[in-house]
C-alpha positions as CSV (number, residue, x, y, z in Angstrom):
1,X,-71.8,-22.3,229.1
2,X,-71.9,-25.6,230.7
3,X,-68.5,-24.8,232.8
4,X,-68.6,-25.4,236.4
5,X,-67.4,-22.3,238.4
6,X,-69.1,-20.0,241.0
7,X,-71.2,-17.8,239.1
8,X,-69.1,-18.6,235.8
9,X,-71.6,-16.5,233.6
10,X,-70.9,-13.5,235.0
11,X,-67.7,-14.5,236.7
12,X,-65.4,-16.5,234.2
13,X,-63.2,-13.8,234.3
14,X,-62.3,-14.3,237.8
15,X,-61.6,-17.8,238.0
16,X,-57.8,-19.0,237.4
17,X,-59.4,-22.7,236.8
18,X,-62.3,-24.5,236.0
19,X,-63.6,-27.9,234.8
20,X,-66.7,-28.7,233.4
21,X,-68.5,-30.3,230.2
22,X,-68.5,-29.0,225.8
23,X,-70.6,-30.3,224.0
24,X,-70.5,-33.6,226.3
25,X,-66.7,-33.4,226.8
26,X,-65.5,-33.3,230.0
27,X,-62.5,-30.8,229.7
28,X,-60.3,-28.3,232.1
29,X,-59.7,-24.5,232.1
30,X,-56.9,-22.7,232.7
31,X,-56.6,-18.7,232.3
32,X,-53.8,-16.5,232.3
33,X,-53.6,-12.7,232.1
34,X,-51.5,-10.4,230.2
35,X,-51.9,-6.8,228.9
36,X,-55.5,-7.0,230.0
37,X,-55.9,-9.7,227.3
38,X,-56.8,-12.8,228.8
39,X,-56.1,-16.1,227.1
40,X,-58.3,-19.4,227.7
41,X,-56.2,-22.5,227.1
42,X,-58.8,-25.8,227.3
43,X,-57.7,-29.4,227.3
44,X,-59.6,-32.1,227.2
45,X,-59.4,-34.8,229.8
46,X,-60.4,-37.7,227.4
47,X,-58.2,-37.5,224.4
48,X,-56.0,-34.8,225.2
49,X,-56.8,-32.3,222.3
50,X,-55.9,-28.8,223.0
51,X,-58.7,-26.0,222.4
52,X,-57.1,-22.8,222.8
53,X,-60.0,-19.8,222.9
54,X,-58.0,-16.5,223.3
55,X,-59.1,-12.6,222.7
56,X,-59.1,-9.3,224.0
57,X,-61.4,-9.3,227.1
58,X,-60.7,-6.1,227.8
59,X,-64.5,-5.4,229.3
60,X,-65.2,-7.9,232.1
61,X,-69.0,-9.1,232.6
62,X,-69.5,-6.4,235.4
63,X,-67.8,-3.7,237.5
64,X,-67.4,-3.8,240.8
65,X,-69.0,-1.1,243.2
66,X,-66.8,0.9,245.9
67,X,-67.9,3.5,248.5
68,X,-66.5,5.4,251.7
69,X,-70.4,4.2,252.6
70,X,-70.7,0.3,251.8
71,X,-74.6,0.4,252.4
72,X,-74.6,2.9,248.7
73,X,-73.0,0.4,246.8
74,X,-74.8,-2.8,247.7
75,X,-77.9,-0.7,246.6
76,X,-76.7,-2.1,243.1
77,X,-76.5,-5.9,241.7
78,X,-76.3,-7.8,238.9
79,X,-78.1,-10.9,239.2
80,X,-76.5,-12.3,242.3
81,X,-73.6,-10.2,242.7
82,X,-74.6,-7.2,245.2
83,X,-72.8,-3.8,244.6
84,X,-71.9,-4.5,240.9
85,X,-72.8,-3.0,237.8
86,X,-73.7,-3.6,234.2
87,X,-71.1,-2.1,231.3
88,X,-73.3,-1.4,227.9
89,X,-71.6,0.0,224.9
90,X,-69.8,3.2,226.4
91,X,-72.4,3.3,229.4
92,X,-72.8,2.0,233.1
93,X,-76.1,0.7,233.8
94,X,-77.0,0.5,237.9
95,X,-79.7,-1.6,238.8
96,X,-81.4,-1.5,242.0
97,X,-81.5,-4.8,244.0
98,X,-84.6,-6.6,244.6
99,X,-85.9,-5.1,247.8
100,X,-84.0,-1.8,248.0
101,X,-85.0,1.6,247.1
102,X,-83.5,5.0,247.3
103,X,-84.9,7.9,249.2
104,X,-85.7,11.3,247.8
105,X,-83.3,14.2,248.4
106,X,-80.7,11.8,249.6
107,X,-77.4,12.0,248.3
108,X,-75.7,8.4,247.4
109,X,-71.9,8.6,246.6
110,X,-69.8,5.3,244.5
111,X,-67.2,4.9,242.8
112,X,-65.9,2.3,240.2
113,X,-62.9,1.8,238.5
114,X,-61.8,2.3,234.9
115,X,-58.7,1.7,232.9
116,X,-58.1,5.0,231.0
117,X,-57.1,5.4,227.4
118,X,-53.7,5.4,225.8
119,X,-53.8,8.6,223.9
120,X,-55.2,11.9,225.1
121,X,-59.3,13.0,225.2
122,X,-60.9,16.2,225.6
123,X,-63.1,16.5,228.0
124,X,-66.8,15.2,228.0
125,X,-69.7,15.3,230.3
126,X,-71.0,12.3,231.1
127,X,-75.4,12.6,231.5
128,X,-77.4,10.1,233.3
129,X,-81.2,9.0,233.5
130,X,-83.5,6.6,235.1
131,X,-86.3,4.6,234.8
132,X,-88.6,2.4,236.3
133,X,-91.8,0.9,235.1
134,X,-93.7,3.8,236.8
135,X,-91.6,6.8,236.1
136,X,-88.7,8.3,233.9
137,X,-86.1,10.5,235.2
138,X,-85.1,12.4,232.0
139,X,-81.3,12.2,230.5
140,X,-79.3,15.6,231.5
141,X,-75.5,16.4,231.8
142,X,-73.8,15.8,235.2
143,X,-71.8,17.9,236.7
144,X,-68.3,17.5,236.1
145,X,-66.5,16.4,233.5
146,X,-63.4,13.2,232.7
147,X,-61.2,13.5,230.4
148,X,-57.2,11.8,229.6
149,X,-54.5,13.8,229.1
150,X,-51.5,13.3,226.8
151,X,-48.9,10.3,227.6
152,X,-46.0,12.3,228.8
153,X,-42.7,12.1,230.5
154,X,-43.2,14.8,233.0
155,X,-40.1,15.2,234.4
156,X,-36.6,13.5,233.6
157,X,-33.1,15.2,235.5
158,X,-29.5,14.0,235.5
159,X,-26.8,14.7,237.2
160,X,-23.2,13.7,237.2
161,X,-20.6,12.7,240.7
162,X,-17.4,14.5,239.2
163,X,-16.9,17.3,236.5
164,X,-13.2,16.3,236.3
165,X,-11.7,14.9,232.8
166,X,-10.1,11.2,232.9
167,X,-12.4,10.7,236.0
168,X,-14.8,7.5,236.9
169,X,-18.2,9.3,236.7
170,X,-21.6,8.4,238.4
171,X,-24.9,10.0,236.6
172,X,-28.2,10.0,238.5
173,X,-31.2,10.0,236.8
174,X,-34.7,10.3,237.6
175,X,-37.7,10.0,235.3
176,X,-41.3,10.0,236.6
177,X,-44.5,9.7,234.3
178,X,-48.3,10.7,234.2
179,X,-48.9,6.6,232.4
180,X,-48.1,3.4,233.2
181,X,-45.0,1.5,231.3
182,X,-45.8,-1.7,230.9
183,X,-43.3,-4.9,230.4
184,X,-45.5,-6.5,228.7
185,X,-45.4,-3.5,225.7
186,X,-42.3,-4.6,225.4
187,X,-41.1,-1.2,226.9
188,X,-38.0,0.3,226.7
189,X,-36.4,3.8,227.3
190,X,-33.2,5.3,226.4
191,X,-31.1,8.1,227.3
192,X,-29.2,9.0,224.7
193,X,-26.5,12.3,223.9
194,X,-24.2,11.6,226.5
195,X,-21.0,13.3,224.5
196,X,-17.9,12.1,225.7
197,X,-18.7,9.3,228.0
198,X,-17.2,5.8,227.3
199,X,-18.7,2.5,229.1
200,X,-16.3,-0.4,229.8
201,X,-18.9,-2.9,228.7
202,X,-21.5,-2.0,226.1
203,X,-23.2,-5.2,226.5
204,X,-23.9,-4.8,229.7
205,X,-23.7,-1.4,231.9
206,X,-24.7,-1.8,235.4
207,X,-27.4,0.1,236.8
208,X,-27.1,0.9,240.6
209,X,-30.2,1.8,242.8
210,X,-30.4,5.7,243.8
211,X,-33.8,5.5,245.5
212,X,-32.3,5.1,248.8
213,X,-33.5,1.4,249.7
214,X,-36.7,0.8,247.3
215,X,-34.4,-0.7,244.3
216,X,-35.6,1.4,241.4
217,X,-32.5,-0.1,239.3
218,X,-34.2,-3.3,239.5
219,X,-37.4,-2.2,237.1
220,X,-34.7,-2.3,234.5
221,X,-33.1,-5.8,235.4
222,X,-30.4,-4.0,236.9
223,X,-28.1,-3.3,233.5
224,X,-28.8,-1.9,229.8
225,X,-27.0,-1.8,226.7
226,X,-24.8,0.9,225.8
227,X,-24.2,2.8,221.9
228,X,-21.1,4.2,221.1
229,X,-22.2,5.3,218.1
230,X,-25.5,7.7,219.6
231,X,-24.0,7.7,223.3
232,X,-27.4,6.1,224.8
233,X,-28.0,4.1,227.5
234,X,-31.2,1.6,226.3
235,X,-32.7,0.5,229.3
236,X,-35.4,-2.7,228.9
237,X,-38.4,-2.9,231.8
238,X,-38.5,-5.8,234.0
239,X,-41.4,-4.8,236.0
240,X,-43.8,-1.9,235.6
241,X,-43.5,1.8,235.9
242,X,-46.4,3.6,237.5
243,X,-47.7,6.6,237.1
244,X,-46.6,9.5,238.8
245,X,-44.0,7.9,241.2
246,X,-40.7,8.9,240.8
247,X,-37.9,6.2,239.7
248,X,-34.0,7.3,240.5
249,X,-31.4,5.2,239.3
250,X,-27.9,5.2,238.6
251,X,-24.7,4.2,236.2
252,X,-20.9,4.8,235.8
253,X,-19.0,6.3,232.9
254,X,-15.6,7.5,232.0
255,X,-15.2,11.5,231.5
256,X,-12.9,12.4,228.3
257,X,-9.5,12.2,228.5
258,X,-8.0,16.2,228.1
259,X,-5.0,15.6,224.8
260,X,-4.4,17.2,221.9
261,X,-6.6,16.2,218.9
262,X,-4.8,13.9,216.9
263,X,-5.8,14.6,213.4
264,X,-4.5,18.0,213.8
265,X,-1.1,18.8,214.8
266,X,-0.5,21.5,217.0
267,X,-4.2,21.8,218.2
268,X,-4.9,23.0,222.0
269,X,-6.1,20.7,224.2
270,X,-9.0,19.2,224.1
271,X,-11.7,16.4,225.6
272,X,-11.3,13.2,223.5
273,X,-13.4,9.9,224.0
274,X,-13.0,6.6,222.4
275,X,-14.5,7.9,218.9
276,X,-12.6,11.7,218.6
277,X,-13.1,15.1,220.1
278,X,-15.9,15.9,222.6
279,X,-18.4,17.5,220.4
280,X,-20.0,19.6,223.0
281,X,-16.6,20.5,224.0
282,X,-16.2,21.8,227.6
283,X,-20.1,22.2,228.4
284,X,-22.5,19.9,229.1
285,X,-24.2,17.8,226.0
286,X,-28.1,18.4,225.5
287,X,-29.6,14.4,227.0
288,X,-32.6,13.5,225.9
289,X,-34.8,10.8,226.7
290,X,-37.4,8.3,224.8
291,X,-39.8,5.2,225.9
292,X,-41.0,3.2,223.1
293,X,-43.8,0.5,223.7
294,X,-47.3,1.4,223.8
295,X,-47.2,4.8,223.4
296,X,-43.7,6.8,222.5
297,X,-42.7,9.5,224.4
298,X,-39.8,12.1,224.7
299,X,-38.5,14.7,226.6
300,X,-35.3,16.5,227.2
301,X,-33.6,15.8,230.1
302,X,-32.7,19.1,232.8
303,X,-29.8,19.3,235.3
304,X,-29.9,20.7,239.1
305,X,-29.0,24.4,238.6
306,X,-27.1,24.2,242.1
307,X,-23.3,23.2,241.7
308,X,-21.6,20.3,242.8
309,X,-19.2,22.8,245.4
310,X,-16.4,21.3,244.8
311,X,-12.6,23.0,244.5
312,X,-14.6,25.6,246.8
313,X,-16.7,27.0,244.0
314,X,-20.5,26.1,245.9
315,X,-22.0,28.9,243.6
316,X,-20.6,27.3,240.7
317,X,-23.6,26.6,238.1
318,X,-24.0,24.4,236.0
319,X,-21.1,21.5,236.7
320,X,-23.7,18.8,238.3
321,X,-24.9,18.8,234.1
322,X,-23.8,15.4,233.1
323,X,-20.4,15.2,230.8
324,X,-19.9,19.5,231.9
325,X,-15.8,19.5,232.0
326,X,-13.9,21.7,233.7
327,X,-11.1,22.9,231.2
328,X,-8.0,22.4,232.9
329,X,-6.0,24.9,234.3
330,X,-3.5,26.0,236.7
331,X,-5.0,28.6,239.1
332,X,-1.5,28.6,241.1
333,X,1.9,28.6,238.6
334,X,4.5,31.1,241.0
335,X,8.6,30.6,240.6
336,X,10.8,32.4,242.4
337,X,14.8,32.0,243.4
338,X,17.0,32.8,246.3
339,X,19.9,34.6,244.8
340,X,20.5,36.7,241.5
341,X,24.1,37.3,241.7
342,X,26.3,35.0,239.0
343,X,28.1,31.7,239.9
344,X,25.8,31.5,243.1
345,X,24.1,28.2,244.0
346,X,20.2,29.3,242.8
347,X,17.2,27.4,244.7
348,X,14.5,27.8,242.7
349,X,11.3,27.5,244.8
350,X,8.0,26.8,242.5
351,X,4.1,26.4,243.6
352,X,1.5,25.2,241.1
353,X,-2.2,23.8,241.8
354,X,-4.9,23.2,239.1
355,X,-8.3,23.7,239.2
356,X,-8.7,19.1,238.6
357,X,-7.1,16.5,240.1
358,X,-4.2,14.9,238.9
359,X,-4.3,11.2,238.9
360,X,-0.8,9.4,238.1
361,X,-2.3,5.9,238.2
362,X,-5.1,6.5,235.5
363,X,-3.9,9.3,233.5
364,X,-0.1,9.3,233.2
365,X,0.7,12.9,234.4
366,X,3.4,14.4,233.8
367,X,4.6,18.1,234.9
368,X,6.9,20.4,233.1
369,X,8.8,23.9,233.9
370,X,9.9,25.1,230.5
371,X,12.4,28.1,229.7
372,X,14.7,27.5,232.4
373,X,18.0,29.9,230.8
374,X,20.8,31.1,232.8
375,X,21.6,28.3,235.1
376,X,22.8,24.5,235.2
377,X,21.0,21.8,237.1
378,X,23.0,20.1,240.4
């Protein structure tokens, strides 16, 4: 009371700054907002003693009417402020404005706006009455019926740029919601399983936008912190996430190497990361992922079923999964000479093509044609 703001009673909510008197101090305002908490700081402007007055103001003074029909909202006031109503202990009281009145079998539509719950609600029905100092409309259920639904990550899919071992890899993902994710929760989510992928920089993985120009990779800051030891990518909000709006983003890993496992001798070939053997193998790991802040939440994460068509296998399924290898292989290994008779010169002609690429800068390749008998080289 006492502080000098337009209609501060009612309104102190809505006012960034405001200076009045306390108890015959003469003192400043100044409000800031976070979490729907809003925090009062005070000085005074005499001695310079800070007053800090903070709480959870979730449930402002009044709520503000809306309606496809302006006239049915202004119906309503509280005190001086015209299509606004009065919030009481789980109920919304609507009081007519001096001078108006509301016609029989006529149908007035408004709205107002509520911030849900956090965790999930059955469904109530809400009832309403009315009364005036000559009459009483009696308390009955509407029709209809509100109600929250569980928190959830409702859809999260990844998919990966190359199945190909020893190859640079870019995995797409995107996540949508049916809450907000707020920064201010401290929000975070991670993707986490990603068997066989190394990161160059754990510190600090790059994030890449894959929403096609609205810069989803920013929400995140635009990098997150890579495990070795769960294979996660821990990705820390920088702005919001809303509801039901999809967010695509990107980041690059290395595929496993293809080598024999080195703590046992004479194994086959198999993928190898950083940390040992691939434990998924050739197939794709299962990803899951997790948001921790206000509410936790997790989900496994799905792949396109369509194939990436590459090597000419379009109805291949299954290789757009992130970390799915393709075991290599030759699928062409023909020899063949130009002569059999002895003491003839012998051009041996042989074709060979494998089913991934070979890369001599990255991976070191080497080819070799054993069990050449029978002949001398030139």
């Amino acid at each position: 009371a006492g502080v000098s703001c337009s209609n501060a009673v009612v309104k102190s909510l809505e006012c960034n700054a405001f200076n009045g008197t306390f108890m015959g101090i003469n003192i400043g305002f100044n409000k800031t907002m976070a979490c729907n908490r809003v925090a009062f700081s005070a000085r005074t402007l005499i001695s310079n003693l800070d007053v800090v007055i903070s709480g959870a103001f979730i449930t402002p003074f009044v709520v503000s009417l809306v309606s496809a029909v302006p006239a049915h909202a202004n119906l309503f006031s509280v005190g001086s402020l015209v299509g606004s109503a009065q919030p009481q202990a789980g109920a919304l009281v609507f009081t007519l404005g001096a001078g108006q009145q509301m016609q029989p079998d006529t149908a007035y539509t408004i709205g107002f706006i509520v911030t849900n719950q956090a965790t999930a609600s059955s469904a109530a029905t809400p009832s309403i009455s009315a009364t005036t100092t000559c009459a009483q409309l009696p308390l009955v259920a509407m029709d209809g019926s509100l109600q929250v639904v569980a928190p959830a990550i409702t859809s999260a899919i990844a998919a990966q740029s190359t199945p190909f071992p020893c190859s640079l890899n870019t995995i797409t993902v995107t996540l949508r919601l049916n809450v907000h994710i707020r920064v201010c929760d401290g929000s975070t989510v991670t993707l986490s399983n990603f068997d066989g992928a190394t990161v160059s920089n754990v510190s600090q993985v790059p994030v890449l936008d894959a929403s096609g120009g609205e810069s989803h990779h920013l929400v995140f800051g635009g990098f997150g912190r890579w495990s070795d030891a769960s294979r996660s990518l821990t990705l820390t909000l920088a702005s919001d996430m809303v509801a039901d709006r999809e967010y695509k983003f990107s980041f690059r890993v290395s595929n496993a190497y293809v080598a024999a496992d080195p703590s046992t001798p004479g194994s086959t070939l198999l993928p190898l990361d950083s940390v040992g053997v691939k434990s998924s193998v050739w197939a794709a790991p299962s990803l899951s992922a997790s948001f921790a802040g206000s509410a936790s939440l997790n989900a496994p994460v799905t792949s396109p079923p369509a194939g990436l068509g590459l090597c000419g296998q379009s109805a291949v399924s299954g290789d757009a999964a992130p970390l799915f290898l393709y075991q290599p292989a030759f699928t062409v290994k023909k020899i063949g000479q130009d002569t059999s008779f002895p003491c003839s010169n012998n051009t041996i002609t042989v074709s060979f093509s494998s089913n991934v690429p070979l890369c001599g800068r990255d991976c070191n390749v080497k080819i070799t044609i054993s069990n050449l008998l029978g002949g001398s080289g030139e």
